Short mmCIF file of C-alpha atoms and ligand atoms in Angstrom, two decimals:
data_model
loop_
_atom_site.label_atom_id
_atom_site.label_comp_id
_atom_site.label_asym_id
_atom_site.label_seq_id
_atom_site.Cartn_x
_atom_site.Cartn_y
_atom_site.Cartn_z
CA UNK A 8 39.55 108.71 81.68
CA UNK A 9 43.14 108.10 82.29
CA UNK A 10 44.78 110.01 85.03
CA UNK A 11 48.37 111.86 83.86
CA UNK A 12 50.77 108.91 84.00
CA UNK A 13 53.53 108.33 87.04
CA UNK A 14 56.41 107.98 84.55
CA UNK A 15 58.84 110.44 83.51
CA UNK A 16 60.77 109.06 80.59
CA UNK A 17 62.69 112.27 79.44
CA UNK A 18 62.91 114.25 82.43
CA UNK A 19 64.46 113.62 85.73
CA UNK A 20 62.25 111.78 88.40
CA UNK A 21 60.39 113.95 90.79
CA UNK A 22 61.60 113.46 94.96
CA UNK A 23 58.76 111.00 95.56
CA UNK A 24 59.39 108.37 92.60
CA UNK A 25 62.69 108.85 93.06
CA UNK A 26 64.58 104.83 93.96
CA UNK A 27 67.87 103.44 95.10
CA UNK A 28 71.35 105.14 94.80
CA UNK A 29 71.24 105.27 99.16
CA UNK A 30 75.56 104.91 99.25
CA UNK A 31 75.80 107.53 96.59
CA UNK A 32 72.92 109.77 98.29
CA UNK A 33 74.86 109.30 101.45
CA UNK A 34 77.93 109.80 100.09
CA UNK A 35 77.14 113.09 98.62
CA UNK A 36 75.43 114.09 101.78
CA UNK A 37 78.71 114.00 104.01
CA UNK A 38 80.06 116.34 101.04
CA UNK A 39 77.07 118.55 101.64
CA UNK A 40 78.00 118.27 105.29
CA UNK A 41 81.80 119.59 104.96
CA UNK A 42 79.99 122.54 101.96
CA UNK A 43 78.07 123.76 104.98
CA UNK A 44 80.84 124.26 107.65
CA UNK A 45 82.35 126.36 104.94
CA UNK A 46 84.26 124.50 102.95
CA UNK A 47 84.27 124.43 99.45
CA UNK A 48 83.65 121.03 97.61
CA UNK A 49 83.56 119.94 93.93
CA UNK A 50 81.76 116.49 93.08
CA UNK A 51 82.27 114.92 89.29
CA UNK A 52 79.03 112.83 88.91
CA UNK A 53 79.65 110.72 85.62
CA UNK A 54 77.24 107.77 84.25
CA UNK A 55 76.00 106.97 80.63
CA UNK A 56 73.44 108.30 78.73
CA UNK A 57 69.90 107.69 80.88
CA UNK A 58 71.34 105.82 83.52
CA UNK A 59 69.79 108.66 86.45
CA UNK A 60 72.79 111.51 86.87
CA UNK A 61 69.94 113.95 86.40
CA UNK A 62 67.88 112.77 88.81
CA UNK A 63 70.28 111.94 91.02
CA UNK A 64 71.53 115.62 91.19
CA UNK A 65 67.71 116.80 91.60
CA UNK A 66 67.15 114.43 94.52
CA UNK A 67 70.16 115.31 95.90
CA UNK A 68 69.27 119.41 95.35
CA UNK A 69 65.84 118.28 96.89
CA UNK A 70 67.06 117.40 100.04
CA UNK A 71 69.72 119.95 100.42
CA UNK A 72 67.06 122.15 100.21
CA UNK A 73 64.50 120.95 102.05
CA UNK A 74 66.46 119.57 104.79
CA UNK A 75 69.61 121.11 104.85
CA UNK A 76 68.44 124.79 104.28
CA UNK A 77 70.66 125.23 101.36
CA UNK A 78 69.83 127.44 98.37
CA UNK A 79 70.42 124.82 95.17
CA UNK A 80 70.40 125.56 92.09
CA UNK A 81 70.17 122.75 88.95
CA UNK A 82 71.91 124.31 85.39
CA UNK A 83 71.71 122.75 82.36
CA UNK A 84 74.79 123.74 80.05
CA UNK A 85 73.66 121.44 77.15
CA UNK A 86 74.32 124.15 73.92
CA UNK A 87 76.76 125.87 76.16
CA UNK A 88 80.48 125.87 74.49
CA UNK A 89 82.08 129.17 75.67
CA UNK A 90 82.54 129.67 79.43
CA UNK A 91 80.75 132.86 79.09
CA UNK A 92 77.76 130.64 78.29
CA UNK A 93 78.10 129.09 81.77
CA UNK A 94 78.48 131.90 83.99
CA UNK A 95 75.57 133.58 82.13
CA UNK A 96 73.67 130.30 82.71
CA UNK A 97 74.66 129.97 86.33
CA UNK A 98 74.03 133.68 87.50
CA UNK A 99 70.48 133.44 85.32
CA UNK A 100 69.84 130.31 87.31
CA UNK A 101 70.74 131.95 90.87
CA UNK A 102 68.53 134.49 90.33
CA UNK A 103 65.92 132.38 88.83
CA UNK A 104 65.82 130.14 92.09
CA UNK A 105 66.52 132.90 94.84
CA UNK A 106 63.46 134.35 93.19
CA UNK A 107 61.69 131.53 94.91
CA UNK A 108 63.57 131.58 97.95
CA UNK A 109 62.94 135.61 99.08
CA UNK A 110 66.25 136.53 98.49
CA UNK A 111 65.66 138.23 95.39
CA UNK A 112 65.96 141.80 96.18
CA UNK A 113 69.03 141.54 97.95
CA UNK A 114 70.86 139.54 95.04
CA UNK A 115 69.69 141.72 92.43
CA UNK A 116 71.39 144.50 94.69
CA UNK A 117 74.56 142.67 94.14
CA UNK A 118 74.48 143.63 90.50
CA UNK A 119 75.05 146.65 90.61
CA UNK A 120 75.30 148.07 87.25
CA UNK A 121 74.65 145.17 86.01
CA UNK A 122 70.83 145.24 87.12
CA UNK A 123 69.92 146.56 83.88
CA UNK A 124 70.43 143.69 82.30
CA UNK A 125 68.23 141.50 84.61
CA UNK A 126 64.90 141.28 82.81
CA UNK A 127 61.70 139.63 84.62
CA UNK A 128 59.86 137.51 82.35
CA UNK A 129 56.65 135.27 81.67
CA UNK A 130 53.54 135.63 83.40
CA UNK A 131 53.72 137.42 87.28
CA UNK A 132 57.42 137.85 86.23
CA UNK A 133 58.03 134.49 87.40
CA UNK A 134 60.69 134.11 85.47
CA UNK A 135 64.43 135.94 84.96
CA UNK A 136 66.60 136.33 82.06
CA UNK A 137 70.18 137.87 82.42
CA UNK A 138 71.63 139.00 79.38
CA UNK A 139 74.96 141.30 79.82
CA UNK A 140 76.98 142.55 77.24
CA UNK A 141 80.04 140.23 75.92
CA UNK A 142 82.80 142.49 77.59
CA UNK A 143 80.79 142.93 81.28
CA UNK A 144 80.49 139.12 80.38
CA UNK A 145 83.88 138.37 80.12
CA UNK A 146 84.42 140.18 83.25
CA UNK A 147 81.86 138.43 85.07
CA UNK A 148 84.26 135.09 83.85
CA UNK A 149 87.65 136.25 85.61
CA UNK A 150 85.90 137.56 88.30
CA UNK A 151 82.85 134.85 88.66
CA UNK A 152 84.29 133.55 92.22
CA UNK A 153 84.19 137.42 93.80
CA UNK A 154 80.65 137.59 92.23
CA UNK A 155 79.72 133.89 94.40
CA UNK A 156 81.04 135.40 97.12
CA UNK A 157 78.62 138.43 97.36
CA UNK A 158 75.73 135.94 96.95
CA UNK A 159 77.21 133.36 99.24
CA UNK A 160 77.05 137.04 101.87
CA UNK A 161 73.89 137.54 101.60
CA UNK A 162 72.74 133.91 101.44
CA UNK A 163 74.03 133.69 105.57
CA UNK A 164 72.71 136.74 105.94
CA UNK A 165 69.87 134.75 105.43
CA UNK A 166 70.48 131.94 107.79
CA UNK A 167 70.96 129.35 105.12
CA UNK A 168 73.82 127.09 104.67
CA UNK A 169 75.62 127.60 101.75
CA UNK A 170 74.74 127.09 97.97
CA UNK A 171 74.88 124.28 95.62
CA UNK A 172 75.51 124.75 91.91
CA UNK A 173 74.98 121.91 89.80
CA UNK A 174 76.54 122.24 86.40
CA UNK A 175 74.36 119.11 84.33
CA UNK A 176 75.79 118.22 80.68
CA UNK A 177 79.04 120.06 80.36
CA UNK A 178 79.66 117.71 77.77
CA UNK A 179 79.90 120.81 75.19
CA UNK A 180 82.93 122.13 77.62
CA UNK A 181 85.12 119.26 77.76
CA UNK A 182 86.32 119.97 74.48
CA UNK A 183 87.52 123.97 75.40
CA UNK A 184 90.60 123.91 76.90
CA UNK A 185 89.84 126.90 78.68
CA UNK A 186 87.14 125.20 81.10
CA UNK A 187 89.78 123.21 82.80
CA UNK A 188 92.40 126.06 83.36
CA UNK A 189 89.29 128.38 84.30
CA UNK A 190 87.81 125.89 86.86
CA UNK A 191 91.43 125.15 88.27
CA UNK A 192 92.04 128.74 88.70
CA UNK A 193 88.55 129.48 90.18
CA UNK A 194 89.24 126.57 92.98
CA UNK A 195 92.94 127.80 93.64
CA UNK A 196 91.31 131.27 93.72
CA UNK A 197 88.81 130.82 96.25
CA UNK A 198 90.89 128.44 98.31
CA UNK A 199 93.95 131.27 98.74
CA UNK A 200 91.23 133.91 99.14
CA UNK A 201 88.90 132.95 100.85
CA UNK A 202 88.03 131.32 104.33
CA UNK A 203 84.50 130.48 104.31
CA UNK A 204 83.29 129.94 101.35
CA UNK A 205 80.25 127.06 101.79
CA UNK A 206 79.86 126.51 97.97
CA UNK A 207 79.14 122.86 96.67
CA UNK A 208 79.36 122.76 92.95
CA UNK A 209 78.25 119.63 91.28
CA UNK A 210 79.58 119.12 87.11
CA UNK A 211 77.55 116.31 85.40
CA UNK A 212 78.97 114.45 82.11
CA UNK A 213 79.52 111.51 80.34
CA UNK A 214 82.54 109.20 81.41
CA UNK A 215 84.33 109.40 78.26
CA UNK A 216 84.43 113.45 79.08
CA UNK A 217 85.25 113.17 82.40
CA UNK A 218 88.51 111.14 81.35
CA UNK A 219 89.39 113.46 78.58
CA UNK A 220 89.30 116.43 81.02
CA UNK A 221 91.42 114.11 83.05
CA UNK A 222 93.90 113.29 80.06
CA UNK A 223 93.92 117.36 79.52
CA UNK A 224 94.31 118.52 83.06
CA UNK A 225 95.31 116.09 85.76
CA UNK A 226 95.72 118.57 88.36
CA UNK A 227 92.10 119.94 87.70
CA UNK A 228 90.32 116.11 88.73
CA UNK A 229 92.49 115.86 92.17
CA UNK A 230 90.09 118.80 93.15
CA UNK A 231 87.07 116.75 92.45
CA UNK A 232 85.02 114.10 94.85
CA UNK A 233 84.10 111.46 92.16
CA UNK A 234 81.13 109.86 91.81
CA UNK A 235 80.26 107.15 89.03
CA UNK A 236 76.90 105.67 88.73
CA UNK A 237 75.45 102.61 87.34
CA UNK A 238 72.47 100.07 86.56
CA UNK A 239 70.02 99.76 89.67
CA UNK A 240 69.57 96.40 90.77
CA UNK A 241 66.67 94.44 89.77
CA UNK A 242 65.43 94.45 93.48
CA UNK A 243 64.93 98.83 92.96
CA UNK A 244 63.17 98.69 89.50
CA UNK A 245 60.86 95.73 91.20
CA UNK A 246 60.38 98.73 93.75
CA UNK A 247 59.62 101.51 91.48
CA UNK A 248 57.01 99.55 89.61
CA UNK A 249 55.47 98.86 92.46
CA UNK A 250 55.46 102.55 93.92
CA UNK A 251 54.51 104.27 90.86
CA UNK A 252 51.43 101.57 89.90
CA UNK A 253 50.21 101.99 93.64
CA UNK A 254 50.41 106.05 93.21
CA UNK A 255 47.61 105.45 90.29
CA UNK A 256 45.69 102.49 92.04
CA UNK A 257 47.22 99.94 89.74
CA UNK A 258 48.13 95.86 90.54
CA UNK A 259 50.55 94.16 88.56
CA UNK A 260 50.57 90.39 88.06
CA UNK A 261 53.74 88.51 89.20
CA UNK A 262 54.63 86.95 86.14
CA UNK A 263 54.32 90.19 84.48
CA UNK A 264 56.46 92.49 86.92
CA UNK A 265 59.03 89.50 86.18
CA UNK A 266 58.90 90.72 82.36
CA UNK A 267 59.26 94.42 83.07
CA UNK A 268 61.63 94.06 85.53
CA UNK A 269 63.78 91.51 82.97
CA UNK A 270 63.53 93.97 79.73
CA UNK A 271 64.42 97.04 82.15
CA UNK A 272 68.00 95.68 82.11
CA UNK A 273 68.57 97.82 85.27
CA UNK A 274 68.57 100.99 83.42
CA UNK A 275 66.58 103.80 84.18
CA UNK A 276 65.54 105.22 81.00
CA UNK A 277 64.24 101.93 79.95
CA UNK A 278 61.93 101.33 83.45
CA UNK A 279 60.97 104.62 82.25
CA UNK A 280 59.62 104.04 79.11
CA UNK A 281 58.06 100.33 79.97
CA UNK A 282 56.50 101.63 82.92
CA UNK A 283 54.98 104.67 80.93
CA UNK A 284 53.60 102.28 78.07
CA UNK A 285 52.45 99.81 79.71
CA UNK A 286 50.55 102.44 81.47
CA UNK A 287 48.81 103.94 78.53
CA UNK A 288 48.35 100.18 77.63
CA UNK A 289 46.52 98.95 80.82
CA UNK A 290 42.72 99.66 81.23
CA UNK A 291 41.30 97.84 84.33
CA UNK A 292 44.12 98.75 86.84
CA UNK A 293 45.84 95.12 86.93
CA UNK A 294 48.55 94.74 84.70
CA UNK A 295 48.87 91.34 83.10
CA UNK A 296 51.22 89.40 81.10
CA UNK A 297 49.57 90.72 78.04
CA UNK A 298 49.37 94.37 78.81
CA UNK A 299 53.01 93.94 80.13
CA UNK A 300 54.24 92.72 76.46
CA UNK A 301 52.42 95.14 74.45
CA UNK A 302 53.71 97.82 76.72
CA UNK A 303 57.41 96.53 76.27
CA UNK A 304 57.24 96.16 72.71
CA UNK A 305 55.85 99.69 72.53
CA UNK A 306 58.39 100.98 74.42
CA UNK A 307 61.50 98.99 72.72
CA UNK A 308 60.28 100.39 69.61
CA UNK A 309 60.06 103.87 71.29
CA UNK A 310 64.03 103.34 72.79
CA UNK A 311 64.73 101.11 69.28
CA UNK A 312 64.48 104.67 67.10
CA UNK A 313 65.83 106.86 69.80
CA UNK A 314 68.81 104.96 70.91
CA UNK A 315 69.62 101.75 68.74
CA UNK A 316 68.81 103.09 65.09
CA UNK A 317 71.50 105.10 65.18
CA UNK A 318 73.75 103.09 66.61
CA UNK A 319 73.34 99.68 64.69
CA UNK A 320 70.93 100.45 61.44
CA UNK A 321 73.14 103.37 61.19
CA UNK A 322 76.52 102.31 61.95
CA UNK A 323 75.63 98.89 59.96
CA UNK A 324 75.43 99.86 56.31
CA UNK A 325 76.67 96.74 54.89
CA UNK A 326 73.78 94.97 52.77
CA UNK A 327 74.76 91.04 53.59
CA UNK A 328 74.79 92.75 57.42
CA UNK A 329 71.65 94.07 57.39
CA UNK A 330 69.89 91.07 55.73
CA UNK A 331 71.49 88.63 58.66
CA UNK A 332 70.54 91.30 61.16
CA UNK A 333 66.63 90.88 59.71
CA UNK A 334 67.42 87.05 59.78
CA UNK A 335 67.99 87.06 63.15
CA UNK A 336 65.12 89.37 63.80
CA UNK A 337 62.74 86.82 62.42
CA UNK A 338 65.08 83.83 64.55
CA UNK A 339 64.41 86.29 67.47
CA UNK A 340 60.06 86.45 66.79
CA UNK A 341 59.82 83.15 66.93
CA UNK A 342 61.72 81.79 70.52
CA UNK A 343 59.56 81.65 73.47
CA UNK A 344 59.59 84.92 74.86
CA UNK A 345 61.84 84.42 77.94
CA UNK A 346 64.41 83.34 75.74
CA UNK A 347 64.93 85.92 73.54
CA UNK A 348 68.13 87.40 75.01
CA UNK A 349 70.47 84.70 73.83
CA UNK A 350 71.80 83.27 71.16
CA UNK A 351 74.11 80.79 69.38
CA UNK A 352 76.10 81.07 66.22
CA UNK A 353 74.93 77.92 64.53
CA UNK A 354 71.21 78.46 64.87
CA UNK A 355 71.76 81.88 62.80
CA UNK A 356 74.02 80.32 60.41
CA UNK A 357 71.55 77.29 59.57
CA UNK A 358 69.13 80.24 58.58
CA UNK A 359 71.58 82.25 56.11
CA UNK A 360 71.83 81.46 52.25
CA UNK A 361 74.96 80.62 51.37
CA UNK A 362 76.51 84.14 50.06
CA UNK A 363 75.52 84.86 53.65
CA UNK A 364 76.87 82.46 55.59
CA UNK A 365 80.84 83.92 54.90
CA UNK A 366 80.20 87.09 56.55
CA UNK A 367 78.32 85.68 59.69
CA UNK A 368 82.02 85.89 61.97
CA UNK A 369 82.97 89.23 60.99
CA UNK A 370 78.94 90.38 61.67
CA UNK A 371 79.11 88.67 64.84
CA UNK A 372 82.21 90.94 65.80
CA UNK A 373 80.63 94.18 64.64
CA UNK A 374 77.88 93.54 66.80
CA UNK A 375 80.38 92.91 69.55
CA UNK A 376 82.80 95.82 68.70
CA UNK A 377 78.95 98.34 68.80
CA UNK A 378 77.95 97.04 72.12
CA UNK A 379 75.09 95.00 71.41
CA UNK A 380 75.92 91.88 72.73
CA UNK A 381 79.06 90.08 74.64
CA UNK A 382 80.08 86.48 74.61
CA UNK A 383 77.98 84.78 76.77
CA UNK A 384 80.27 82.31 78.19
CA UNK A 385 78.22 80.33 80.51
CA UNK A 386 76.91 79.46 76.99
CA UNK A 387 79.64 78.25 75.61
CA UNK A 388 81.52 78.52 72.14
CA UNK A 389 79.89 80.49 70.02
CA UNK A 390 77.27 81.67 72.34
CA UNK A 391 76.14 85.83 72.55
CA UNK A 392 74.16 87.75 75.00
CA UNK A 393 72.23 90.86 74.26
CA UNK A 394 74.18 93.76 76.70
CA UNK A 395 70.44 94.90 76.73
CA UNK A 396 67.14 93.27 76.81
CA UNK A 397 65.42 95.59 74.55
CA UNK A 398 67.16 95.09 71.97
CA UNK A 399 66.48 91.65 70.67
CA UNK A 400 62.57 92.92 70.73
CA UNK A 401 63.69 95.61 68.54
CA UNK A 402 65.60 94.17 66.03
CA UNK A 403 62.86 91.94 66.01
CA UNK A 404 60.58 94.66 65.40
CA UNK A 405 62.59 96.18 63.09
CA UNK A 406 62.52 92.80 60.70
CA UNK A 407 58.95 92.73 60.97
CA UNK A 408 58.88 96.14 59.78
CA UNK A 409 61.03 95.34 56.99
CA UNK A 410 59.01 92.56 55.66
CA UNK A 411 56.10 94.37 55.90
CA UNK A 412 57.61 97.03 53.28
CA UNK A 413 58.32 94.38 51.55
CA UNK A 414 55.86 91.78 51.36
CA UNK A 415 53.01 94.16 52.36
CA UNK A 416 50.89 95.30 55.26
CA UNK A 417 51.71 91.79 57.74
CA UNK A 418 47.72 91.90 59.11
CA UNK A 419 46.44 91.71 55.77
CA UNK A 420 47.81 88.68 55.26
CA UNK A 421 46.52 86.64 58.57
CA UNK A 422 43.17 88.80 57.36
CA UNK A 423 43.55 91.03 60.74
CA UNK A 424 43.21 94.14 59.10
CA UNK A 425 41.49 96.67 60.37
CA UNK A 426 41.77 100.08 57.92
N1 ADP B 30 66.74 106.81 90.64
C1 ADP B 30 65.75 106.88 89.75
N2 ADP B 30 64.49 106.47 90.06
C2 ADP B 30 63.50 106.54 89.15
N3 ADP B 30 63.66 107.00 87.89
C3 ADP B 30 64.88 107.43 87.53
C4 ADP B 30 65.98 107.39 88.43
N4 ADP B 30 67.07 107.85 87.79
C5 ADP B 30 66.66 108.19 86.55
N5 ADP B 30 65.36 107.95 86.38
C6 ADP B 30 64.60 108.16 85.10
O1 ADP B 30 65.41 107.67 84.06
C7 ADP B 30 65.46 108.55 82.96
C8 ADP B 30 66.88 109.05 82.73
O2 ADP B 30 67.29 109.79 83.85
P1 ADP B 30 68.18 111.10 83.76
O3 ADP B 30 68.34 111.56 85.17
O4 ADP B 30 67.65 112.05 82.77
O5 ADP B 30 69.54 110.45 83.22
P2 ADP B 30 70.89 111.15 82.72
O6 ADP B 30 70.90 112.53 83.27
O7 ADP B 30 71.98 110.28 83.27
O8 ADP B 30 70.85 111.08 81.22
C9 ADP B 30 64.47 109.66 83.26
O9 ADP B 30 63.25 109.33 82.63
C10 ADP B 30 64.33 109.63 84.78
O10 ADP B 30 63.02 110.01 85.16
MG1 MG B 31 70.91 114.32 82.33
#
């Protein structure tokens, strides 16, 4: 029987699995520094889609906590569009973690009138919900820095540092132009208003947001420390294979860490989902080449329909398109597989018919213009790169797939079939 697996594609990375990112850690640890001699800081983390901003904010909430005796406290504002949303969120969340921290009663006692509205839920009352009516809502909105400053009280009453609120996935907000003008105001506020006031608040969003809220309020980003993050390097995936195999006893072969560490591309979600596969794959504790390329195909299928259907099968609805995509699906299957990542305009074109062949240039730019692949110019003319190594294997996967609706079940055929 199989243990629960090490990997975490999905969720952010627990403390102990946690790799790399020791400038921005360090970074953000100075900021935590200044937060706890009482002054208040604002950090914009920004980074794609999977790339580790989670994670990063839950290491970083980790050792605030644990070694900085700060109360943290990790919000995620995904649905949230109204800024009542977020202060609901944020209080529920306060309450939620002082809950765990001993605090409880005397935050609760903060509230006032408002207590009624605090509901204990879930088994033990573990949990807490906070649901206020719209209007004591809205109050709670122009008054939400007088309300952190009550908690922020009683926190040093407590002996502890300060707080840290991390807002994750304001992407909803971006678009309200009241976020910007309330967050400006709540900064100016507690800056004229206040001296101490050791609050670190932490937003979390995509770039693309981050320089819209720019675009919409350039004196709201001077407030903010930013951080950007990006790709690990090939050196701290090699690490986090090897730390998360050794957790559940297992070796990996050379040649095949090579593999996972190549089709990671540097990007967390992917290491993720690889290292998760191949670990459901894997049933004598060594990981071999084999085990490492069913895992990897597994898992660019997995990423394939979660991040690249939409973007290419989607976005490319043009029949000729599609067919050359396929085409190059079934170029892709049969290379060697170390050099599937590359590839040159007059191999696909010497595989197109000829009502094809006409509409290769302006494919090859579509693929360009979505992302998947830049000119690779140590190639030369005419040369592409995939930007990621997945996803050659999946539109190679995908053409399989194809064929097989087509031409029927592909093992029946070799006589492999096994239903
Ligand atoms: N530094 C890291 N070390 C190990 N795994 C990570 C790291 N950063 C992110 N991950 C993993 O990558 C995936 C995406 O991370 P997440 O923090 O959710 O990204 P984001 O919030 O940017 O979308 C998750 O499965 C997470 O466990
Ligand atoms: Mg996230």
């Amino acid at each position: 029987m199989k243990e629960d697996s090490p990997f975490t594609p999905g969720s952010p990375v627990p403390a102990d699995l946690f790799i790399g990112r020791e400038k921005t850690v360090k970074e953000i640890l100075r900021y935590i520094g200044q937060t706890g001699s009482g002054k208040q800081e604002n950090i914009f983390l920004a980074g794609d889609r999977g790339i580790g901003k989670s994670s990063l904010a839950s290491f970083i909430r980790h050792l605030a906590v644990n070694e900085k005796n700060f109360i943290g406290t990790h919000v995620f504002l995904g649905g949230a569009s109204t800024l009542e949303e977020v202060v609901r969120c944020a209080l529920e969340h306060i309450l939620k973690t002082s809950k765990t921290q001993n605090i409880y009663g005397k935050i609760t006692d903060l509230f006032g009138d408002l207590r009624k509205y605090i509901n204990e839920v879930g088994a033990f009352g573990i949990s807490v919900s906070f649901n206020p009516p719209p209007e004591q809502l809205h109050h709670l909105v122009l008054n939400f820095a007088d309300a952190i400053s009550g908690i922020l009280e009683k926190i040093k009453e407590e002996q502890k540092s300060g707080l840290i609120l991390i807002l994750d996935d304001i992407n909803g907000l971006t678009e309200t132009p009241d976020f910007a003008n309330w967050y400006k105001s709540l900064t100016d506020h507690i800056a004229t208003h206040y001296k101490d006031f050791p609050l670190l608040m932490i937003l979390i969003g995509l770039p693309q947001l981050r320089d819209r809220l720019a675009e919409k309020q350039p004196s709201l980003m001077r407030i903010f420390r930013l951080v950007d993050i990006d790709r690990l390097s090939e050196g701290e995936v090699k690490q986090f294979f090897l730390n998360s195999f050794s957790k559940v006893n297992t070796k990996i072969q050379s040649d095949a860490l090579d593999l996972m560490i190549k089709y990671s591309s540097g990007l967390p979600i992917f290491m993720q989902e690889i290292g998760d596969s191949i670990y459901w794959t894997d049933n004598d504790s060594f990981v071999d080449v084999k085990d490492a390329i069913s895992g990897i195909t597994v898992a660019a299928n997995r990423i394939g329909a979660k991040y690249l259907d939409p973007k290419v099968y989607g976005a490319i609805r043009s029949k000729t398109y599609r067919a050359i995509l396929r085409k190059l699906g079934e170029k892709i299957g049969k290379e060697k597989w170390a050099d599937i990542s590359n590839f040159k305009r007059k191999e696909i074109e010497k595989i197109l018919d000829e009502e094809e062949k006409p509409n290769l240039d302006n494919f090859l730019k579509k693929m360009q213009d979505l992302g998947i692949t830049i000119a690779d110019l140590e190639g030369g003319v005419g040369a592409y790169t995939f930007t990621n190594q997945l996803y050659p294997i999946y539109i190679m996967i995908e053409s399989l797939e194809h064929k097989k609706r087509v031409d029927g079940p592909l093992f029946e055929k070799v006589g492999k079939t096994s239903d």
